[in-house]
C-alpha positions as a printed NumPy array, in Angstrom:
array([[ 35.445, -15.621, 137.355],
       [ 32.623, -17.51 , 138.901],
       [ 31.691, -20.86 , 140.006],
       [ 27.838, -21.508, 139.04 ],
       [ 26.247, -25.118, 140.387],
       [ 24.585, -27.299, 138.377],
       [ 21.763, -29.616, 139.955],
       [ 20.022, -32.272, 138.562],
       [ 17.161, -34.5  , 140.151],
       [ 15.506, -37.082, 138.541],
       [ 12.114, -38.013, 139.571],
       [  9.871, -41.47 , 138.871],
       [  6.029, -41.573, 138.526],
       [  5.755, -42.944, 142.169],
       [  7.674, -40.387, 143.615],
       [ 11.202, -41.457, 143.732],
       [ 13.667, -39.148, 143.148],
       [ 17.158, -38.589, 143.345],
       [ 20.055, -35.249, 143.291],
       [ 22.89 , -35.374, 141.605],
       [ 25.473, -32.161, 141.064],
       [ 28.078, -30.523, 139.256],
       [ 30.341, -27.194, 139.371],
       [ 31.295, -24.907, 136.72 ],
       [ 33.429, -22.369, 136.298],
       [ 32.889, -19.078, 134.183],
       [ 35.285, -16.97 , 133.379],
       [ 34.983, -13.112, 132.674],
       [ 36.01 , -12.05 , 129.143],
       [ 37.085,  -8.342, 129.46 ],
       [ 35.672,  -5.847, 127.3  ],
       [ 37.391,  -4.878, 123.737],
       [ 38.278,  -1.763, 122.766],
       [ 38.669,  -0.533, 119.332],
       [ 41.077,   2.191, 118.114],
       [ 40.03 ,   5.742, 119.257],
       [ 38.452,   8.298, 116.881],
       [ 39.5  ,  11.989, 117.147],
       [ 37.462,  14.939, 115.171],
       [ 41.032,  16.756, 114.68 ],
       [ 44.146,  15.612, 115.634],
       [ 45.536,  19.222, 115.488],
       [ 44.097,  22.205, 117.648],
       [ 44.808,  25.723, 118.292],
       [ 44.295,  26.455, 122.373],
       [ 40.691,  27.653, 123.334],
       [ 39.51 ,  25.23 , 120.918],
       [ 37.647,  21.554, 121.554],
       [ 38.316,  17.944, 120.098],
       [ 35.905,  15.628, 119.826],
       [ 36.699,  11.477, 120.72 ],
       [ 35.104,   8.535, 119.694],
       [ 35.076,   4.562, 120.151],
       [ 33.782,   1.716, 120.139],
       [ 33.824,  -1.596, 122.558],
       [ 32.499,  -4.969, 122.484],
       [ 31.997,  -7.229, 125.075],
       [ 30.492, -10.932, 125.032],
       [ 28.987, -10.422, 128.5  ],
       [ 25.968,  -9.331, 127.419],
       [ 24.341,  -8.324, 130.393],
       [ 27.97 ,  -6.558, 132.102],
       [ 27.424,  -2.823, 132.679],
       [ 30.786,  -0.636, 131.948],
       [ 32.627,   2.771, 132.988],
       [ 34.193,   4.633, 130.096],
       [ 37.113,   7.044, 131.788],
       [ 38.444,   9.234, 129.524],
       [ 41.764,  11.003, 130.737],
       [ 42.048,  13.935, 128.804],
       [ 45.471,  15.08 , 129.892],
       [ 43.929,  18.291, 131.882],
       [ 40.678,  16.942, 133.401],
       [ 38.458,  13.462, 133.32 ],
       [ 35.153,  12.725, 131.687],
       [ 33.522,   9.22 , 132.836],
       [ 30.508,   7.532, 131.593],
       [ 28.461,   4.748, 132.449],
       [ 25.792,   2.115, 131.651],
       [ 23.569,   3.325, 134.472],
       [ 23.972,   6.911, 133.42 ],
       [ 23.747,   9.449, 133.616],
       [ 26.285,  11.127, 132.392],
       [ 27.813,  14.33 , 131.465],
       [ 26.092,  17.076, 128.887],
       [ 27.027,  16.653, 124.933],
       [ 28.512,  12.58 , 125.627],
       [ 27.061,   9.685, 124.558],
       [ 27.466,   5.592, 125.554],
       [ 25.144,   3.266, 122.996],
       [ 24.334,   0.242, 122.928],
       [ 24.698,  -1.443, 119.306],
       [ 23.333,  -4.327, 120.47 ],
       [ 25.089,  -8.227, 120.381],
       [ 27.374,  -6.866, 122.944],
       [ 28.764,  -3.677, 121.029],
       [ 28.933,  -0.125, 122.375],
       [ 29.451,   2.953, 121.279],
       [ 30.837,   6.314, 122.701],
       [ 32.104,  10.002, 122.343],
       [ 33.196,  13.125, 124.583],
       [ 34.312,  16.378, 123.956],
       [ 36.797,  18.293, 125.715],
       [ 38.368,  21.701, 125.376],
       [ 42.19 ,  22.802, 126.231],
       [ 42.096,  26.063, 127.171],
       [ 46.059,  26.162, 126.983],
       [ 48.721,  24.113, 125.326],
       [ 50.786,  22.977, 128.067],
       [ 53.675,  23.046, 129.513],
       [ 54.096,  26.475, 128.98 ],
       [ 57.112,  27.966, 127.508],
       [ 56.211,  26.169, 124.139],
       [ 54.672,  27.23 , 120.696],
       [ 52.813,  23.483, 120.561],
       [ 52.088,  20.671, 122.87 ],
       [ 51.307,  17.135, 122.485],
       [ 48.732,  15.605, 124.727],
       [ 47.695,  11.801, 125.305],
       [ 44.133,  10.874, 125.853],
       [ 43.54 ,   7.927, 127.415],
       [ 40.275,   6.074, 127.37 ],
       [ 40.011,   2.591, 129.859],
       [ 36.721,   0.618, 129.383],
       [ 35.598,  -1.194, 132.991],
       [ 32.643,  -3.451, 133.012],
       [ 31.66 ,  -4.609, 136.534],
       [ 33.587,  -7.451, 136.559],
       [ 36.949,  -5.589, 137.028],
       [ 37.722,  -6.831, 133.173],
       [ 39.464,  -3.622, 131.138],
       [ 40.919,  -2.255, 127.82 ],
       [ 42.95 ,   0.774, 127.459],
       [ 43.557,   3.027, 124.686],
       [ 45.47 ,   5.821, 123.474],
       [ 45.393,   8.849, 121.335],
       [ 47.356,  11.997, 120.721],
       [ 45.775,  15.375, 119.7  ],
       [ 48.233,  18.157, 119.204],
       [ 47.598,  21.992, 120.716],
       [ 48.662,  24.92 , 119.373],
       [ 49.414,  28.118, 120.859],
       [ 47.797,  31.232, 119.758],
       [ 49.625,  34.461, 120.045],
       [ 47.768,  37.38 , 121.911],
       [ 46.071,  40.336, 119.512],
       [ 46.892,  43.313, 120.275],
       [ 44.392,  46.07 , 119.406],
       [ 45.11 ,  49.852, 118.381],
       [ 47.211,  51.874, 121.167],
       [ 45.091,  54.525, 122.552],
       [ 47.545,  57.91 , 123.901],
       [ 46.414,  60.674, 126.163],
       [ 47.44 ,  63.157, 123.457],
       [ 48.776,  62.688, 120.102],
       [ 51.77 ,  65.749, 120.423],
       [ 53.138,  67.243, 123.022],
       [ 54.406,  70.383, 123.951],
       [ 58.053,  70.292, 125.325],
       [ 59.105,  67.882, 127.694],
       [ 55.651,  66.095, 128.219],
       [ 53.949,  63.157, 129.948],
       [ 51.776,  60.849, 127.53 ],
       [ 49.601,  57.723, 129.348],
       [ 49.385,  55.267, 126.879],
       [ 46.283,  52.599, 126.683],
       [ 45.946,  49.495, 125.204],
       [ 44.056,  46.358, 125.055],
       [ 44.57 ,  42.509, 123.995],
       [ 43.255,  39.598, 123.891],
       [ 44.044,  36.146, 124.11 ],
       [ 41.958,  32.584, 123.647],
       [ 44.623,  30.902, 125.764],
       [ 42.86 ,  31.711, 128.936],
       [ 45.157,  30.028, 131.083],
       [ 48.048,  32.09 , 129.903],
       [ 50.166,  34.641, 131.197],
       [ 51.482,  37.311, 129.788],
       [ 54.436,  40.365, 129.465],
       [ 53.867,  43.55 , 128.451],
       [ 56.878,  45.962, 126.868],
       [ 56.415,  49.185, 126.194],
       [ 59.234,  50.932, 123.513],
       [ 58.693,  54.849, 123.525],
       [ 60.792,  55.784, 120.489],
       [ 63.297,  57.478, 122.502],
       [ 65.45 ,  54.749, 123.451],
       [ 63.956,  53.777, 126.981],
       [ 61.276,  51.253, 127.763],
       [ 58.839,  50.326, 130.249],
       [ 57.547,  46.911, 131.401],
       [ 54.007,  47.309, 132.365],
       [ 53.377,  45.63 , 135.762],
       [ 49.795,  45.622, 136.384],
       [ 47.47 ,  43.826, 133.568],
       [ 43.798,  44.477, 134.157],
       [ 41.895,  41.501, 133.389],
       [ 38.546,  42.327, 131.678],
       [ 37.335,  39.011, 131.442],
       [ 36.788,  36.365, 128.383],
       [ 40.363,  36.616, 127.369],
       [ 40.465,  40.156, 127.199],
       [ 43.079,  42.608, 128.872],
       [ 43.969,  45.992, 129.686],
       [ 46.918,  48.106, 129.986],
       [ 48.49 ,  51.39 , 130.84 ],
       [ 51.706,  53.143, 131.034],
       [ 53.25 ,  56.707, 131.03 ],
       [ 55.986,  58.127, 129.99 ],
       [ 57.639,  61.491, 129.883],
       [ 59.712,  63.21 , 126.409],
       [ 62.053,  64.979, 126.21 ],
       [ 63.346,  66.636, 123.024],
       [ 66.557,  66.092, 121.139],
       [ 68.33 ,  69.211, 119.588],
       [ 65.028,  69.679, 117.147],
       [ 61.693,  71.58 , 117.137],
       [ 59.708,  68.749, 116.74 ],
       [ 60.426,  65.834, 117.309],
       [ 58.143,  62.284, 116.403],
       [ 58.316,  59.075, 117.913],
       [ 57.115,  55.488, 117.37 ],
       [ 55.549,  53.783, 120.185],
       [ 55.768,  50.224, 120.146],
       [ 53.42 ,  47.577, 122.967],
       [ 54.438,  44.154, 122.695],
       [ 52.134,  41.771, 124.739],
       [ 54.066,  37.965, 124.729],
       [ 52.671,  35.194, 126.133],
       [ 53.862,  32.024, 128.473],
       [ 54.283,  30.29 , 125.566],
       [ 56.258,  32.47 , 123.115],
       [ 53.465,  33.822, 121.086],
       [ 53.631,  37.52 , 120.377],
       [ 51.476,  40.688, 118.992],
       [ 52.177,  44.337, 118.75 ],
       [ 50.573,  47.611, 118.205],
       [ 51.972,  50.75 , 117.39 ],
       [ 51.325,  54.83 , 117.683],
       [ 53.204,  57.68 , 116.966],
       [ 53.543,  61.048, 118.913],
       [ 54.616,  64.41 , 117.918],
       [ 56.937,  66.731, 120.731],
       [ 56.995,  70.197, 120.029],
       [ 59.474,  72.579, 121.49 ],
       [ 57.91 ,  75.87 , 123.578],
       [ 60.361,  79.05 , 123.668],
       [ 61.679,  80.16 , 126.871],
       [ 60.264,  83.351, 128.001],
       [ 61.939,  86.026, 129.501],
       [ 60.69 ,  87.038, 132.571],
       [ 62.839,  89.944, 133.763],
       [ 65.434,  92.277, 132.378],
       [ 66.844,  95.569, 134.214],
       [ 70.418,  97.502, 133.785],
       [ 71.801,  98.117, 137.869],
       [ 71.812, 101.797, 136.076],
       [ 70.023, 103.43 , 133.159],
       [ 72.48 , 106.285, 133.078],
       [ 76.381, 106.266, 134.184],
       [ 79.795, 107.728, 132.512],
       [ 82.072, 106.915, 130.684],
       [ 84.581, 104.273, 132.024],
       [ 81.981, 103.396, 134.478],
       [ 80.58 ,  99.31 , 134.275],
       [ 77.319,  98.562, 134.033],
       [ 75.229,  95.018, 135.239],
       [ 72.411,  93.511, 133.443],
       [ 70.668,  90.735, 135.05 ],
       [ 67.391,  89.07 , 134.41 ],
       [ 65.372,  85.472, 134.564],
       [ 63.884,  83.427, 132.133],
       [ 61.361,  80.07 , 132.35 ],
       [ 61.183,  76.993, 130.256],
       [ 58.628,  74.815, 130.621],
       [ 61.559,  71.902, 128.975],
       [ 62.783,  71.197, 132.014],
       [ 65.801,  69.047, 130.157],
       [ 66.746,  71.661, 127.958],
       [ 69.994,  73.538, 127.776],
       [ 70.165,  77.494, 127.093],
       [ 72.402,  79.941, 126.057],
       [ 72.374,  83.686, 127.036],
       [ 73.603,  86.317, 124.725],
       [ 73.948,  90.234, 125.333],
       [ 74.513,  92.316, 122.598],
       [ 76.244,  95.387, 124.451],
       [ 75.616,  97.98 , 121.531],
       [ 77.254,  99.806, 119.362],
       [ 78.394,  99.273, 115.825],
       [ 76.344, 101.737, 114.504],
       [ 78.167, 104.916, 112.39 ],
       [ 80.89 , 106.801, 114.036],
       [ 79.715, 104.369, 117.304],
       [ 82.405, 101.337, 118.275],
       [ 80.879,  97.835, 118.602],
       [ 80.796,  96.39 , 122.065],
       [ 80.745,  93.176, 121.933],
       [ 78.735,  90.389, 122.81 ],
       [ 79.086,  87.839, 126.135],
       [ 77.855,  84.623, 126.048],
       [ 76.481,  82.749, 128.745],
       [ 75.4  ,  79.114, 128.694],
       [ 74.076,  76.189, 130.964],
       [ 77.375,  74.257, 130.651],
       [ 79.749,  76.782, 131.214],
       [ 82.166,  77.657, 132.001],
       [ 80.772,  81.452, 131.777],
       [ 83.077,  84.645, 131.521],
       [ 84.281,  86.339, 134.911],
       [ 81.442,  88.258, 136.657],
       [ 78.955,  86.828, 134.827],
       [ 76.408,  84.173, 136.591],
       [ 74.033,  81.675, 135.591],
       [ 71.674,  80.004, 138.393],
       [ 68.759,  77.45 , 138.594],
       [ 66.243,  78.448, 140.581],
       [ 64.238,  75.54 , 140.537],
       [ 60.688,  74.487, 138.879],
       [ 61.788,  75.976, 135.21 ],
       [ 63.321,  79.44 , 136.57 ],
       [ 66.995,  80.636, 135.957],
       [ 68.78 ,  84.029, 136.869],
       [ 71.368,  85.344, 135.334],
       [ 74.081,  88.71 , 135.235],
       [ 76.68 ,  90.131, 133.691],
       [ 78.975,  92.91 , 133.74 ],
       [ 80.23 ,  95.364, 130.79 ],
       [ 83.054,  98.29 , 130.829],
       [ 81.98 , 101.149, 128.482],
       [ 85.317, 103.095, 128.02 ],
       [ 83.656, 106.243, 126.069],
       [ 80.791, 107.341, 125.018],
       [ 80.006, 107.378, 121.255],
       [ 80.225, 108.804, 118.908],
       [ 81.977, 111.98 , 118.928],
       [ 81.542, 115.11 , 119.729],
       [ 78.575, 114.831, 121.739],
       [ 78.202, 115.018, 125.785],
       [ 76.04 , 111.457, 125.928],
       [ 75.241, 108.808, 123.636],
       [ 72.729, 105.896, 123.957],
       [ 73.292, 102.053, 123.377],
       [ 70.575,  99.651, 122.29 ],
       [ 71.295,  96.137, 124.322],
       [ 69.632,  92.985, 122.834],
       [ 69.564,  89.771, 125.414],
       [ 68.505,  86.561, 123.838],
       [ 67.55 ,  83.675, 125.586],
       [ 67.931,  80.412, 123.1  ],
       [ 67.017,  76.754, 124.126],
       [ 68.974,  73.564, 122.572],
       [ 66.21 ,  72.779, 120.412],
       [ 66.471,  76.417, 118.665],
       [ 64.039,  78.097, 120.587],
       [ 64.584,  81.835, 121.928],
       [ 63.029,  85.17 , 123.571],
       [ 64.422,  88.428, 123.346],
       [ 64.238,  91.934, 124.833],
       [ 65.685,  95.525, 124.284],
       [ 67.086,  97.596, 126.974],
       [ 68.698, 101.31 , 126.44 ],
       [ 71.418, 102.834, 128.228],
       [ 72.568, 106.07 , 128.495],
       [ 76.705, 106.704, 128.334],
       [ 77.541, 110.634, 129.179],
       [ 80.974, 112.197, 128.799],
       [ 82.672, 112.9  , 131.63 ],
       [ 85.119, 116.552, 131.297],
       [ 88.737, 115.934, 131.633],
       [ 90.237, 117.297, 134.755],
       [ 93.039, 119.443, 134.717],
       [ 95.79 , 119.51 , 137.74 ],
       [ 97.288, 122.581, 138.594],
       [100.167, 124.01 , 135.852],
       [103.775, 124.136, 136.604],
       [105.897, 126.635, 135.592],
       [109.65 , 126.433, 134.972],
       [110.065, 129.823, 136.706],
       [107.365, 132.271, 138.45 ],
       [109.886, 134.756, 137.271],
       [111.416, 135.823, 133.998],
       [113.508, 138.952, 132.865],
       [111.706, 140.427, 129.816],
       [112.805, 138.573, 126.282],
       [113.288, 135.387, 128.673],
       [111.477, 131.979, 127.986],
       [109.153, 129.998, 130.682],
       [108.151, 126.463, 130.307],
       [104.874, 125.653, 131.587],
       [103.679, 122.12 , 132.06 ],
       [100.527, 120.19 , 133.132],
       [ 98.443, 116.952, 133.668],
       [ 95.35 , 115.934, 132.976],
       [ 92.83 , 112.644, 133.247],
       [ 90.047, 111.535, 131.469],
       [ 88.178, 108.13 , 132.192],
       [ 87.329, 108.348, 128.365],
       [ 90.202, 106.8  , 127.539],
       [ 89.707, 106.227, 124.012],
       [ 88.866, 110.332, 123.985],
       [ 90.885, 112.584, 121.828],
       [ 91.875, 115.797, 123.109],
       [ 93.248, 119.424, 121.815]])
């Protein structure tokens, strides 16, 4: 309020005059403000609302602030001017204004929330400290982050394999944060650490990840990225991969002897690679035989677990590479009648997911002569018409050999 004086003089035609005065007080009226306008009371984050209102004031000649509190920033305006791009403050004239702001909210906050409610306040000031306050609500949204199409280093793989997986997504929230998850198909997962932010609401990731097979060929997985935001929204993309088993190889394979006798033992040995580092093998040696008039001689059977038969080794040698050796008696050589006989050995090499390598090595077998100790007679001398007994030993390392 003010106090304004009021003076009066009166004044005759020969000069007289006299004063007389009076005080009055004036009291400010504060400005009025009507209930706000909003352009949408709901809105999905990134997006902008647009307020509105009107004022009146009987103070003709006041000036006034407009502060508009938008919940994450404030826009004010004034009589004076100027003020901020895209707003507006009109005079209607007989004391009436007009206004109207826009704001956008980049994010709904709090986070952790699908929607948020913020309050917009709007106080009206004219320069007599006199106010009105309003309030409105506009409700945000969150908006879940798009994923686009994974991008993979390769789309199969051979063996146990590394894949680097790429993908991108965006997100009008800008103010978010997000979680990346990576499912590989194969039971494990990977939460990507680093996000690469490209700018404009748009991201970047990477991971890798190695396979392994499972007891199969080929094997094909689904590979799942699921990007979630700060406020529980959510998108995915998918891919799928193909693993395809590679065959050991043999490397080596030698006999300790091509050639030895019968009753003698012979020892393979060898190495093989596999590039599936994971994988579990299983050696077989088909000893030969089984052929007519020719005894089979079995097989041995090596594998990764064990445990293996006696003599016979199995070793990792690192990077891929295994050894391995075994032993085998062969008690005669077959078939009969003949002074040496060859055997045809097969070695096979066979991986858990069904792949294999084999070679062929031949051995020769010879018979070896029995040997005859010196004879024993029941008497080095007999009358004529008498009987003598002679009698003898003999060995033979062939000991499934007949003999006359």
């Amino acid at each position: 309020s003010d106090d304004q004086t009021i003076t009066v003089t009166v004044t005759d035609d020969d000069g007289g005059s006299a004063d007389q005065s009076a005080t009055v007080t004036i009291n400010n009226v504060a400005p009025a403000l009507d209930p706000l306008v909003l352009s949408d009371a709901v809105i999905d984050e990134g997006d902008s609302v647009t307020l509105s209102g009107t004022f009146t004031d009987p103070g003709l000649p006041d000036t006034h602030t407009v502060t508009i509190g938008w919940g994450n920033g404030t826009t004010t305006l004034t009589t004076a001017g100027p003020n901020p791009a895209g707003t507006a403050l009109t005079d209607l004239g007989g004391g009436l204004w007009s206004f109207s702001a826009a704001n956008v909210y980049a994010d709904d906050d709090p986070t952790g929330t699908p929607s948020d409610d913020q309050t917009i306040t709007v106080t009206v000031t004219d320069d007599d400290g006199g106010s009105a306050v309003e309030s409105a609500t506009v409700t945000v949204n969150n908006l879940a982050p798009l994923v686009a199409p994974l991008v993979l280093s390769t789309s199969s793989l051979s063996d146990d394999g590394n894949v680097t997986l790429t993908g991108n997504f965006t997100d009008v929230g800008l103010l978010d944060s997000h979680s990346v998850v990576v499912t590989w198909g194969d039971g494990s997962s990977t939460e990507v650490t680093t996000l690469v932010d490209l700018g404009g609401g748009n991201w970047q990731f990477t991971a890798d990840h190695e396979y392994s097979l499972t007891g199969t060929m080929v094997d094909s997985y689904l590979i799942e990225a699921t990007v979630i935001d700060d406020d529980t929204g959510s998108g995915s993309a998918a891919a799928t991969i193909g693993v395809n088993n590679v065959a050991p190889r043999l490397e080596t394979v030698e006999l300790s002897a091509a050639e030895i006798s019968e009753g003698d033992s012979v020892t393979l040995s060898g190495t093989f690679s596999d590039v599936g580092l994971l994988n579990a093998h299983t050696i077989t040696i088909e000893w030969g035989g089984g052929g007519p008039g020719q005894a089979d001689e079995g097989t041995t059977t090596i594998t990764t677990a064990g445990p293996n038969p006696a003599g016979a080794t199995f070793v990792d040698l690192g990077g891929g590479r295994w050894s391995f050796t075994a032993p085998h008696v062969y008690a005669d050589d077959n078939p009969t009648s003949t002074p040496s006989d060859s055997y045809t050995l097969v070695i096979t090499v066979t991986d858990d997911q069904g792949g294999s390598a084999s070679a062929v090595e031949t051995l020769s077998v010879s018979n070896v002569a029995p040997l005859l100790d010196p004879l024993v007679l029941s008497d080095s001398v007999i009358t004529e018409g008498g009987t003598v007994t002679l009698s003898g030993t003999f060995a033979d390392p062939g000991l499934p050999d007949t003999h006359e």
